[in-house]
Structure formats: C-alpha cells, structure tokens
Coordinates of N, CA, C and O in Angstrom, one line a residue:
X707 N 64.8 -18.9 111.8 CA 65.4 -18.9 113.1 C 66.3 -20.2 113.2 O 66.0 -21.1 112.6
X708 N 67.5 -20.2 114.1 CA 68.4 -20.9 114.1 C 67.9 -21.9 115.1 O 66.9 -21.6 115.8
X709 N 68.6 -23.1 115.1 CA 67.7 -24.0 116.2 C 68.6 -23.5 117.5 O 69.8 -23.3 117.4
X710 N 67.7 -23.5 118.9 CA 68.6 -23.0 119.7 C 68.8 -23.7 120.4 O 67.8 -24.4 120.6
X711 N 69.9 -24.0 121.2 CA 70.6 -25.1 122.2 C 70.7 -24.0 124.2 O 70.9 -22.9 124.8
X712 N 70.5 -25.0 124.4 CA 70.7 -24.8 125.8 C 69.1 -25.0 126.4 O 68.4 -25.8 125.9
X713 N 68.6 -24.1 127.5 CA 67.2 -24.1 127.9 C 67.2 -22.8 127.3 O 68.0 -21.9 127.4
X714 N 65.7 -22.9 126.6 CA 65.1 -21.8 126.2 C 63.4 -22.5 125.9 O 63.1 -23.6 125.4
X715 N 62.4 -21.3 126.5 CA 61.2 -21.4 126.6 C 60.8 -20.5 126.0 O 61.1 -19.4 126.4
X716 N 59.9 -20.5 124.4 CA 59.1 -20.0 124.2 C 57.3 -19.9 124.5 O 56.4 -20.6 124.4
X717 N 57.6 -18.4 125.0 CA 55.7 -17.9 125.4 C 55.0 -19.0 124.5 O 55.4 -19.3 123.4
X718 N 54.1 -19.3 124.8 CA 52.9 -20.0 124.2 C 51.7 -18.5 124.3 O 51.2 -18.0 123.3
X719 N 51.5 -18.1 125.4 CA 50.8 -16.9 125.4 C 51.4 -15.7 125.8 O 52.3 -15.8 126.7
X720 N 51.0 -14.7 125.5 CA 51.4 -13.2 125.7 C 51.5 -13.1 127.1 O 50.8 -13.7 127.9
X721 N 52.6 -12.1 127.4 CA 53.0 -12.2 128.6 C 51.7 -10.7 128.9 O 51.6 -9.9 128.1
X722 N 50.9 -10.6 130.2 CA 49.7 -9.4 130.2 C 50.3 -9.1 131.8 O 49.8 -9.3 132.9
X723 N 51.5 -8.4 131.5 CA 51.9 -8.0 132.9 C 51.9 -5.8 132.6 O 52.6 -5.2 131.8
X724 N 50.9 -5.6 133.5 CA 50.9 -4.1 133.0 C 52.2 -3.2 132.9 O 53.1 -3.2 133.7
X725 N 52.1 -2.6 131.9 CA 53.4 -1.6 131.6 C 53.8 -0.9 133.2 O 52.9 -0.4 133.9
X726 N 55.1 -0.9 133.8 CA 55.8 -0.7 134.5 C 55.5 -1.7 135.6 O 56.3 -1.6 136.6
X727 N 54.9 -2.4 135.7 CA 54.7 -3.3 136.6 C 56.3 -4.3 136.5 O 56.6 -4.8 135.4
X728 N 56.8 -4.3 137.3 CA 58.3 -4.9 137.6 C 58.1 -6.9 137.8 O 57.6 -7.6 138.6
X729 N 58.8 -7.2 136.7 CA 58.9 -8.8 137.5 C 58.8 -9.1 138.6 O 58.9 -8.0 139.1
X730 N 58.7 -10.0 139.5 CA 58.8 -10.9 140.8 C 60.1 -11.2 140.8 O 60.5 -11.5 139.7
X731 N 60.9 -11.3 141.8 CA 62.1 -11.8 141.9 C 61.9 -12.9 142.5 O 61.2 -13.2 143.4
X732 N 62.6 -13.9 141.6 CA 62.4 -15.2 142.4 C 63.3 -15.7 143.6 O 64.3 -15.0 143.8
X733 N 63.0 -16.9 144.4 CA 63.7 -17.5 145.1 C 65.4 -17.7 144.8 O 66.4 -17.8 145.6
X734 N 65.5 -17.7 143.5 CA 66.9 -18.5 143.0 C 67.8 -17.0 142.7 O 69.0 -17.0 142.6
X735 N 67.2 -15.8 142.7 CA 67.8 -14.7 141.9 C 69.1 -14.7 142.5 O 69.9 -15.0 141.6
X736 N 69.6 -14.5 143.8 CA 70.6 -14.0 144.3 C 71.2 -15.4 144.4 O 72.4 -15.3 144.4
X737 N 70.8 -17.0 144.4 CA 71.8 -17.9 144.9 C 73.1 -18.2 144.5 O 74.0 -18.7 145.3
X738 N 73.3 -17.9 143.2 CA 75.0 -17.7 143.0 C 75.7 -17.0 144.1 O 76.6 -17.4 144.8
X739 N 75.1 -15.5 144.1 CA 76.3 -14.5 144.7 C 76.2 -15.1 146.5 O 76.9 -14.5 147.3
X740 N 75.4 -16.0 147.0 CA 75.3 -16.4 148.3 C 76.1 -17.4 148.1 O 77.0 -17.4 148.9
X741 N 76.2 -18.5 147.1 CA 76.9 -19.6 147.3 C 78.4 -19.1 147.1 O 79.2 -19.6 147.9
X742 N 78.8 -18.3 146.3 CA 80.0 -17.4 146.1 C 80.4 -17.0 147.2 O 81.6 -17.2 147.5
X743 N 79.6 -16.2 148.0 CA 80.0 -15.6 149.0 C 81.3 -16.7 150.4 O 82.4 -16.6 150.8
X744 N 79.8 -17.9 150.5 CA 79.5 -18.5 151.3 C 81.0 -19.4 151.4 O 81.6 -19.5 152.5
X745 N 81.5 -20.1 149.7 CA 82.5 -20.7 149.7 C 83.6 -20.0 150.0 O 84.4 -20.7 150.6
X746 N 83.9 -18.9 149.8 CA 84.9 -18.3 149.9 C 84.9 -17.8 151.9 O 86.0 -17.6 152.6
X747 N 84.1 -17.8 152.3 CA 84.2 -17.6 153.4 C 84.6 -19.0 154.6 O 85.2 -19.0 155.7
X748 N 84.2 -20.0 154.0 CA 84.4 -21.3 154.5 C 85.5 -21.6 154.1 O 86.3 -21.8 155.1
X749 N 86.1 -21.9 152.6 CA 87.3 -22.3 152.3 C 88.4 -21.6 152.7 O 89.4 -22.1 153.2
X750 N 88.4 -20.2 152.3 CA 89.2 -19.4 152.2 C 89.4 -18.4 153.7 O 90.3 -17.5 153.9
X751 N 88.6 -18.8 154.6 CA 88.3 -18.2 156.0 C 88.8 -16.5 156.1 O 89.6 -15.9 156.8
X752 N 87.9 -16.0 155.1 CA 88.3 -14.6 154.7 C 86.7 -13.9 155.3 O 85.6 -14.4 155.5
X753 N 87.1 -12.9 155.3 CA 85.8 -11.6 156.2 C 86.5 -10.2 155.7 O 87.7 -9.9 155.4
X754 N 85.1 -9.2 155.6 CA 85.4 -7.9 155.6 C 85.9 -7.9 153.9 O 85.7 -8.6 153.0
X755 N 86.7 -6.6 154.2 CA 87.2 -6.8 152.6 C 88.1 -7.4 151.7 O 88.1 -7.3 150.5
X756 N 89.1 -8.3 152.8 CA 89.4 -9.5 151.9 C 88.8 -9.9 151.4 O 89.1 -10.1 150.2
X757 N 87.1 -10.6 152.0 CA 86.3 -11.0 151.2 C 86.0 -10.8 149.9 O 86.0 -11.5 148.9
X758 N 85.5 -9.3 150.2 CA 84.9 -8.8 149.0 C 86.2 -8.8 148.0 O 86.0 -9.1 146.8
X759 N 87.2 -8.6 148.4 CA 88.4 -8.4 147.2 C 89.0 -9.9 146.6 O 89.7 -9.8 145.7
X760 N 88.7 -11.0 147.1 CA 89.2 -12.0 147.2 C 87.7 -12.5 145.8 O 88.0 -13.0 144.7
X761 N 86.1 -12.0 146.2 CA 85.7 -12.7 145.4 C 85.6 -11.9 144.0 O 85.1 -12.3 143.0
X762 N 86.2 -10.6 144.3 CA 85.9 -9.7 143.0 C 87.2 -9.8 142.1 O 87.2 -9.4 140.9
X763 N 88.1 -10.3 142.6 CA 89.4 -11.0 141.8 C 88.9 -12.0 141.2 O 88.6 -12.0 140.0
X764 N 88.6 -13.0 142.1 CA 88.5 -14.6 141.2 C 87.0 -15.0 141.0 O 86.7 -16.1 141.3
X765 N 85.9 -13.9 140.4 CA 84.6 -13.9 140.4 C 84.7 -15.0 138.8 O 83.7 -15.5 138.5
X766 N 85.3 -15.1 138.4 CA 85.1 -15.9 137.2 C 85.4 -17.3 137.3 O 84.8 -18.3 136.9
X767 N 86.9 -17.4 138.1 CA 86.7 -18.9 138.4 C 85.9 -19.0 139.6 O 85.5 -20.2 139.5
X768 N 85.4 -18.5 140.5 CA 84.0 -18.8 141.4 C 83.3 -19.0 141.0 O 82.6 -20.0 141.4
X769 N 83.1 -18.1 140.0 CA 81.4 -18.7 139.1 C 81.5 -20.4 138.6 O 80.9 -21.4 139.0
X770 N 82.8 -20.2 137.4 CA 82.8 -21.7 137.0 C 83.0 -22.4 138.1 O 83.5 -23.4 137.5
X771 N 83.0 -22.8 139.4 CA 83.2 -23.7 140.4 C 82.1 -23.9 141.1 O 81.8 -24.8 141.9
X772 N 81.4 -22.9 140.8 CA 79.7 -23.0 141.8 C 79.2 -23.6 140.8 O 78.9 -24.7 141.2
X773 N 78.9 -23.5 139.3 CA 78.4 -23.6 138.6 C 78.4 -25.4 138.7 O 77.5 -26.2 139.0
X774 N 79.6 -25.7 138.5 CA 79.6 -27.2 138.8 C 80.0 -27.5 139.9 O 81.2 -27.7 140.1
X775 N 79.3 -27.6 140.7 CA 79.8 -28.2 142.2 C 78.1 -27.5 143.1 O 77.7 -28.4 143.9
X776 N 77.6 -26.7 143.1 CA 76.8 -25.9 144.0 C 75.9 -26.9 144.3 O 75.7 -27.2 145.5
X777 N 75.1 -27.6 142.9 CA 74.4 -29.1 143.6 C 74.5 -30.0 144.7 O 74.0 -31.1 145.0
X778 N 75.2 -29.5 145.0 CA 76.4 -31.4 146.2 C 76.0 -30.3 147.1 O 76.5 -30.6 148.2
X779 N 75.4 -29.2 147.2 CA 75.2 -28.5 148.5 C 73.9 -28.4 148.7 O 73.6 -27.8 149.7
X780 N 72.4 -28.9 147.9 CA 71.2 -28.6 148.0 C 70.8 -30.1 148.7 O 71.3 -31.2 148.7
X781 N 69.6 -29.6 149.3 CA 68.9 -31.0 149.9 C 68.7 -31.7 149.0 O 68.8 -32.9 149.2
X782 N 68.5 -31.2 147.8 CA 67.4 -32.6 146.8 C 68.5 -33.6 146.3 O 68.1 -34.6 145.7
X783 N 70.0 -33.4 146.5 CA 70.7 -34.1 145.7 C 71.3 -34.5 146.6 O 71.8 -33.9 147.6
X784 N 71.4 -36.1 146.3 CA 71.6 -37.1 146.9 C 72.6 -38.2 146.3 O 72.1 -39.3 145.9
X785 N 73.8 -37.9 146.1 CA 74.7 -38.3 145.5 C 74.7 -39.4 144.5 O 74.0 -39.1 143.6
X786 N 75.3 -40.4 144.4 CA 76.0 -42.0 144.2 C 75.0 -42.9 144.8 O 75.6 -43.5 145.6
X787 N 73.5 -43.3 144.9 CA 72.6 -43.9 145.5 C 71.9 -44.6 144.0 O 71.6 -44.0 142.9
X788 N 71.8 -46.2 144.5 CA 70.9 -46.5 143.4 C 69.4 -46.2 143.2 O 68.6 -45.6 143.9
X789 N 69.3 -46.6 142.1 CA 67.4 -45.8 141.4 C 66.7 -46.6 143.1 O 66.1 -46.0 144.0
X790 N 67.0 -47.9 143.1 CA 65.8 -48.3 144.3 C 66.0 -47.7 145.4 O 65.1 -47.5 146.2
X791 N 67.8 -47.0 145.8 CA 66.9 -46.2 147.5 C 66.8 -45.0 146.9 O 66.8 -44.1 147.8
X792 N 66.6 -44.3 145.4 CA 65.9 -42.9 145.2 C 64.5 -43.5 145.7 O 63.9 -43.3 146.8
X793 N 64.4 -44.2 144.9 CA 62.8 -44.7 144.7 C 61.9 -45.1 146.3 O 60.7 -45.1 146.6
X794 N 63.0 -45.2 147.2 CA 62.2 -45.8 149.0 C 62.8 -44.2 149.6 O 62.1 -43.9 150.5
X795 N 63.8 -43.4 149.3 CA 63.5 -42.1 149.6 C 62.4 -41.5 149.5 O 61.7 -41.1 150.4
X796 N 62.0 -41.5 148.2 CA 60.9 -40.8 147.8 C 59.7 -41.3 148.4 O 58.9 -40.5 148.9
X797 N 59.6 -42.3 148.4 CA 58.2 -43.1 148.5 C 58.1 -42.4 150.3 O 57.2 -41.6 150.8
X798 N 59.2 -43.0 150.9 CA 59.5 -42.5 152.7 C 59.3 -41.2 152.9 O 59.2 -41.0 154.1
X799 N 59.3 -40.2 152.2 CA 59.1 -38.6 152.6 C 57.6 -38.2 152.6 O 56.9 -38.4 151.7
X800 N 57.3 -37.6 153.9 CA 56.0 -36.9 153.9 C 55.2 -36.1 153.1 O 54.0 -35.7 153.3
X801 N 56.2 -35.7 152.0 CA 55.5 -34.7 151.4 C 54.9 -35.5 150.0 O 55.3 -36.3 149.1
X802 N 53.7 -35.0 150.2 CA 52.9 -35.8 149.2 C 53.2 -35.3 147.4 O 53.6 -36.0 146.4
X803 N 52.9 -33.7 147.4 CA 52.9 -33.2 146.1 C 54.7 -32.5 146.1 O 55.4 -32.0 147.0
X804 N 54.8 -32.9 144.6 CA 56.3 -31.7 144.0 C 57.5 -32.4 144.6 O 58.6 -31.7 144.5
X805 N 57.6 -33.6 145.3 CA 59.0 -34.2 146.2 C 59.6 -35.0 144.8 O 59.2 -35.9 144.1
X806 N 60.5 -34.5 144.7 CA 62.2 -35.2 143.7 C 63.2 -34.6 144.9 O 63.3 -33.9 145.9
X807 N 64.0 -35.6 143.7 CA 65.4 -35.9 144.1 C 66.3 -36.2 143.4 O 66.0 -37.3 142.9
X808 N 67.6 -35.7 142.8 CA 68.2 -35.7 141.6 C 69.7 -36.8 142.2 O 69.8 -36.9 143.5
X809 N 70.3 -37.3 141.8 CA 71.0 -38.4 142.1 C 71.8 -38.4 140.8 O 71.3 -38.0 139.8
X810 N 73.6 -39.0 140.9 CA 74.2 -39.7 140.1 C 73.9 -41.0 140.1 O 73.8 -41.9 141.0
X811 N 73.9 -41.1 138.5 CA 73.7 -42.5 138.3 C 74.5 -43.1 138.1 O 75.4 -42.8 137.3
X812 N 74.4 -44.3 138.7 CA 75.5 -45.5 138.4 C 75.4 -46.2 137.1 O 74.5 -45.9 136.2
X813 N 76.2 -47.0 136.9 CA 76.6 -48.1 135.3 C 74.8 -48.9 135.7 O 74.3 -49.6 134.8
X814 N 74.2 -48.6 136.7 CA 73.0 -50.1 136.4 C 72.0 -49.1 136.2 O 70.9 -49.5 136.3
X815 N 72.1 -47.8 136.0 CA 71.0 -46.7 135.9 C 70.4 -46.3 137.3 O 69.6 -45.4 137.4

C-alpha cells in the first residue's frame, strides 16, 4: 500500500453495525451546502431562484472559498490572538470538559 496523505483513519476494530442499518448523520453533514447557501445570500443578496442558479453556476468556486475562509465564521476560531490570551480564554470559559480554540499564530508562536 501506498503511504497515504491527507486525513485518513484506519479501523483498529471491525466496524459491527448490523447489515442495512444506515450510518448516523452527523452534525457537520450538510455545513458546506449551509455555509454556501448562507454566503451567497449575504454577499450576493440573491433569493428564490437566482439563488439556486447563482450557487449551481459557481458551486466550484464556492466550494474552494468556503473551504478556506468558513473557519473565520465558527465560535472556536479566534483569529490573530497570542498563545497567552488563547491560554486566559481557555482557562476563563465555563466549560470544563472538550473547550478549544483554534487561533493564527503569530512569529512568537
């Protein structure tokens, strides 16, 4: 096997999900085609079927533009901030378990 690049997880154990039993759809399934939707509706102040025709033309550079850019729209990312106020964010949030926060880093890390 070839070595593989990108993310990829191999099973450690057999997957024991009964024959026709259907995956779980997760939380993330549809967030592309919402964030897609969403920009084109804000930037482009389009509705109805301009919409739809506006993102079904330029669905490829939409994709590549969500793809890099959709982070700068989630709570957890918190721009151009050094590691110490990640570090007094973090520490200052109520939630005890699973709290990150993803940040650009500066030249001092």
């Amino acid at each position: 096997m070839e070595e593989a690049d990108g993310l990829i997880c191999l099973l450690k154990k057999p997957c024991n999900r009964p024959k026709g039993m259907e995956p779980k759809v997760g939380p993330f399934e549809d967030l592309k085609e919402q964030l897609i939707r969403e920009y084109v509706k804000q930037t482009w102040n389009l509705q109805g079927d301009a919409l739809e025709m506006a993102i079904i033309s330029q669905k490829p550079q939409l994709e590549k533009l969500i793809a890099t850019t959709a982070h700068e729209t989630m709570p957890w990312f918190h721009g151009m901030i050094s590691r110490e106020d990640a570090e007094r964010r973090l520490f200052k949030s109520p939630i005890t378990n699973g709290k990150f926060l993803i940040r650009e880093r500066g030249n001092n890390g």
